[in-house]
C-alpha positions as a printed NumPy array, in Angstrom:
array([[ 31.538, -67.87 ,  73.217],
       [ 30.727, -66.032,  70.547],
       [ 29.861, -69.11 ,  68.098],
       [ 29.49 , -72.554,  68.66 ],
       [ 29.579, -75.07 ,  66.077],
       [ 28.004, -78.658,  66.398],
       [ 28.475, -81.007,  64.229],
       [ 28.101, -78.032,  61.495],
       [ 27.782, -79.006,  57.708],
       [ 27.916, -76.08 ,  54.973],
       [ 27.249, -76.396,  51.496],
       [ 25.478, -75.782,  48.189],
       [ 22.533, -77.705,  46.139],
       [ 22.798, -80.192,  49.017],
       [ 26.533, -80.848,  48.242],
       [ 28.514, -80.186,  51.51 ],
       [ 32.006, -77.741,  51.271],
       [ 32.513, -77.981,  54.805],
       [ 31.926, -81.232,  56.839],
       [ 31.072, -82.011,  60.391],
       [ 32.822, -79.014,  62.115],
       [ 32.328, -78.771,  65.671],
       [ 34.054, -76.323,  67.528],
       [ 34.144, -72.55 ,  69.58 ],
       [ 34.883, -68.948,  68.814],
       [ 35.557, -67.465,  71.869],
       [ 34.571, -63.994,  72.862],
       [ 37.605, -61.562,  72.376],
       [ 39.841, -63.979,  70.598],
       [ 41.904, -63.235,  67.431],
       [ 41.92 , -66.413,  65.267],
       [ 43.497, -67.066,  61.886],
       [ 41.25 , -69.419,  59.349],
       [ 43.48 , -71.255,  57.173],
       [ 43.485, -74.255,  54.513],
       [ 44.034, -74.897,  51.056],
       [ 42.346, -73.29 ,  47.875],
       [ 39.083, -74.844,  47.988],
       [ 39.294, -75.94 ,  51.768],
       [ 36.133, -74.282,  52.383],
       [ 37.311, -70.902,  54.236],
       [ 34.724, -68.542,  52.458],
       [ 31.569, -70.686,  52.801],
       [ 32.755, -71.274,  56.506],
       [ 32.504, -67.642,  56.614],
       [ 29.111, -67.34 ,  54.998],
       [ 27.699, -69.966,  57.48 ],
       [ 29.034, -67.742,  60.083],
       [ 27.449, -64.42 ,  58.955],
       [ 24.303, -66.065,  58.036],
       [ 24.228, -66.293,  54.413],
       [ 24.185, -69.887,  54.557],
       [ 22.205, -72.074,  56.336],
       [ 23.655, -75.447,  57.601],
       [ 22.789, -78.656,  55.577],
       [ 23.292, -80.484,  59.019],
       [ 24.231, -79.191,  62.573],
       [ 23.932, -76.069,  64.258],
       [ 25.36 , -72.719,  64.917],
       [ 24.692, -71.236,  68.133],
       [ 25.351, -67.311,  67.585],
       [ 25.47 , -65.763,  70.974],
       [ 25.872, -62.53 ,  68.893],
       [ 23.265, -60.595,  67.346],
       [ 23.425, -60.904,  63.252],
       [ 23.446, -57.399,  63.267],
       [ 26.551, -56.975,  65.24 ],
       [ 28.752, -58.928,  62.962],
       [ 30.952, -57.039,  60.156],
       [ 31.849, -58.677,  56.874],
       [ 34.674, -58.145,  54.834],
       [ 34.239, -60.226,  51.57 ],
       [ 37.172, -60.813,  48.854],
       [ 37.929, -57.665,  47.168],
       [ 36.942, -59.582,  44.432],
       [ 33.734, -59.657,  45.059],
       [ 33.215, -55.783,  45.222],
       [ 31.677, -54.217,  42.296],
       [ 34.261, -51.301,  41.803],
       [ 32.479, -50.199,  38.973],
       [ 29.19 , -48.805,  40.743],
       [ 29.276, -45.04 ,  40.8  ],
       [ 29.909, -44.236,  44.02 ],
       [ 32.709, -42.389,  46.065],
       [ 34.788, -43.384,  48.953],
       [ 32.638, -41.162,  51.324],
       [ 29.477, -42.267,  50.149],
       [ 30.824, -46.152,  50.451],
       [ 31.994, -45.864,  53.705],
       [ 28.819, -44.097,  54.958],
       [ 27.272, -47.558,  54.311],
       [ 28.875, -48.738,  57.481],
       [ 26.449, -46.501,  59.526],
       [ 23.12 , -47.918,  57.973],
       [ 22.411, -50.646,  60.8  ],
       [ 22.255, -47.566,  63.164],
       [ 21.062, -44.558,  61.344],
       [ 19.165, -46.314,  58.134],
       [ 20.309, -46.323,  54.31 ],
       [ 17.304, -43.743,  53.475],
       [ 18.344, -41.024,  56.559],
       [ 20.604, -37.997,  55.8  ],
       [ 24.076, -37.599,  57.555],
       [ 24.267, -35.108,  59.832],
       [ 27.207, -33.222,  61.493],
       [ 27.809, -36.088,  63.642],
       [ 27.853, -38.7  ,  61.116],
       [ 29.827, -37.209,  58.798],
       [ 32.534, -36.513,  61.853],
       [ 32.332, -40.243,  62.361],
       [ 32.795, -41.091,  58.541],
       [ 35.561, -38.607,  58.44 ],
       [ 37.622, -40.088,  61.128],
       [ 37.416, -43.649,  60.118],
       [ 38.69 , -42.196,  56.511],
       [ 41.573, -40.177,  58.746],
       [ 42.608, -43.731,  60.855],
       [ 43.012, -45.693,  57.684],
       [ 45.018, -42.865,  55.542],
       [ 41.819, -41.745,  53.297],
       [ 41.045, -38.326,  54.226],
       [ 41.204, -36.224,  51.595],
       [ 40.073, -39.007,  48.864],
       [ 36.313, -38.381,  50.025],
       [ 35.013, -37.564,  46.513],
       [ 36.97 , -40.186,  44.491],
       [ 34.989, -42.732,  42.711],
       [ 35.566, -46.45 ,  43.871],
       [ 36.822, -47.367,  40.961],
       [ 39.708, -45.006,  41.06 ],
       [ 41.403, -46.269,  43.899],
       [ 44.442, -49.132,  43.799],
       [ 44.016, -52.489,  45.347],
       [ 45.754, -50.856,  48.697],
       [ 43.607, -48.184,  49.034],
       [ 40.269, -50.092,  48.349],
       [ 41.217, -52.531,  51.244],
       [ 41.784, -49.505,  53.512],
       [ 38.421, -48.062,  52.361],
       [ 37.038, -51.353,  53.408],
       [ 38.37 , -51.498,  56.838],
       [ 36.706, -48.022,  57.237],
       [ 33.725, -49.122,  56.61 ],
       [ 34.037, -51.624,  59.154],
       [ 34.929, -49.214,  61.814],
       [ 31.874, -47.4  ,  61.032],
       [ 29.952, -50.262,  61.738],
       [ 31.131, -51.047,  65.221],
       [ 30.372, -54.588,  65.369],
       [ 31.415, -57.295,  67.913],
       [ 32.435, -59.83 ,  65.774],
       [ 34.413, -58.993,  62.552],
       [ 34.801, -61.393,  59.804],
       [ 37.465, -60.888,  57.504],
       [ 37.953, -62.82 ,  53.926],
       [ 41.601, -62.82 ,  52.629],
       [ 41.914, -59.353,  53.568],
       [ 45.632, -59.037,  52.698],
       [ 45.712, -60.084,  49.084],
       [ 47.185, -57.717,  46.151],
       [ 48.385, -54.996,  48.755],
       [ 51.516, -53.624,  49.581],
       [ 53.726, -54.204,  52.76 ],
       [ 52.579, -50.655,  54.527],
       [ 48.8  , -51.487,  53.671],
       [ 49.228, -54.961,  55.372],
       [ 51.019, -53.392,  58.223],
       [ 48.656, -50.684,  58.702],
       [ 45.826, -53.065,  58.355],
       [ 47.083, -55.447,  60.808],
       [ 47.573, -52.855,  63.516],
       [ 44.273, -52.135,  62.845],
       [ 43.159, -55.833,  63.856],
       [ 45.184, -55.846,  66.8  ],
       [ 43.403, -52.743,  67.988],
       [ 39.986, -54.508,  67.335],
       [ 41.482, -57.298,  69.439],
       [ 42.703, -55.18 ,  72.295],
       [ 39.067, -53.596,  72.493],
       [ 37.599, -57.137,  73.048],
       [ 36.037, -57.708,  69.796],
       [ 36.123, -61.048,  68.419],
       [ 38.365, -61.355,  64.931],
       [ 38.402, -64.024,  62.511],
       [ 40.388, -63.801,  59.408],
       [ 41.185, -66.28 ,  56.203],
       [ 44.872, -65.769,  55.576],
       [ 47.391, -67.696,  53.344],
       [ 50.664, -66.137,  54.793],
       [ 51.455, -68.348,  57.657],
       [ 54.506, -66.172,  58.599],
       [ 51.823, -63.483,  59.043],
       [ 49.566, -66.048,  60.921],
       [ 52.694, -66.999,  63.413],
       [ 53.729, -63.377,  64.182],
       [ 49.929, -61.788,  64.87 ],
       [ 47.465, -64.554,  65.418],
       [ 47.472, -66.263,  68.707],
       [ 44.689, -69.309,  67.709],
       [ 44.17 , -70.863,  64.297],
       [ 41.298, -73.283,  62.883],
       [ 43.178, -75.231,  60.056],
       [ 40.496, -76.422,  57.281],
       [ 40.038, -78.525,  54.903],
       [ 37.   , -79.316,  54.286],
       [ 37.19 , -80.847,  57.707],
       [ 38.669, -79.668,  60.511],
       [ 42.29 , -80.345,  60.886],
       [ 43.502, -78.576,  63.918],
       [ 41.826, -75.944,  65.78 ],
       [ 43.62 , -74.051,  68.909],
       [ 46.941, -71.952,  69.663],
       [ 48.373, -71.556,  66.353],
       [ 51.97 , -73.009,  67.362],
       [ 50.035, -76.34 ,  67.948],
       [ 47.595, -76.285,  64.611],
       [ 50.156, -75.057,  62.27 ],
       [ 52.771, -77.876,  62.449],
       [ 54.27 , -79.563,  59.368],
       [ 52.088, -82.792,  59.898],
       [ 48.769, -80.85 ,  60.107],
       [ 49.356, -78.76 ,  57.03 ],
       [ 50.211, -81.999,  55.439],
       [ 47.014, -83.449,  56.329],
       [ 44.956, -80.342,  55.222],
       [ 46.762, -80.675,  51.686],
       [ 45.91 , -84.448,  51.42 ],
       [ 42.431, -84.218,  52.712],
       [ 41.489, -81.06 ,  50.782],
       [ 42.728, -83.053,  47.305],
       [ 40.968, -86.094,  48.605],
       [ 37.475, -84.484,  48.32 ],
       [ 35.537, -84.974,  45.069],
       [ 33.256, -81.631,  43.765],
       [ 31.206, -84.121,  42.054],
       [ 30.027, -86.567,  44.538],
       [ 26.562, -87.32 ,  45.054],
       [ 24.731, -85.135,  47.386],
       [ 24.651, -86.018,  51.135],
       [ 21.865, -86.719,  52.824],
       [ 21.182, -84.329,  55.661],
       [ 18.71 , -83.121,  58.38 ],
       [ 16.717, -79.816,  58.494],
       [ 19.084, -76.888,  58.954],
       [ 19.439, -75.103,  61.909],
       [ 20.864, -72.035,  63.045],
       [ 20.481, -69.855,  66.539]])
């Protein structure tokens, strides 16, 4: 296993957003995270990467946190920051060479290769604020390539991009999967999930289904997810909880 969740509750200021989740993310699996808006998908991802500690339960990581690559939603990226494409991608190497170390010839070749893999060679000096939505997402994937992580966590990687870019990024995800990496991605397009993701976690504050996509994304399960998500009260009293724990 890459991750094991043991009755995990995650939330903010003691108010839970994901409740009593148990299950395993298998090493080398390709999993879609599906659920209605407000279902707790981004919260779940923040728990995986260690940004949030569980309110209760335990996350057991059989992978070092430095070996987790996280792609947040593109709306969380400050594109007004004055950085160009090359330097933004180069941040993917920081865990290996350090943020303050200069870029040597070998590292420069790695960065250019990663940009070329996503069709961005020739854009190196462009400010990231001038990129289209699809180009920005390609850049984020280039940075993930350079991180060379075992566990890849993608929060809505296909939002507001064109079909060609989606196809190219899906191909990159399959390449990671073929390399034996573990990939989990939050998605809304169920046809894309059914076509490309063998496993699905259907989340609606709690687990509705977690397993093969064809048995997880049934109409009954999707209806249950909608009902459960709508039933939760964001203003309910805080839950009692035990001391947080994470491996």
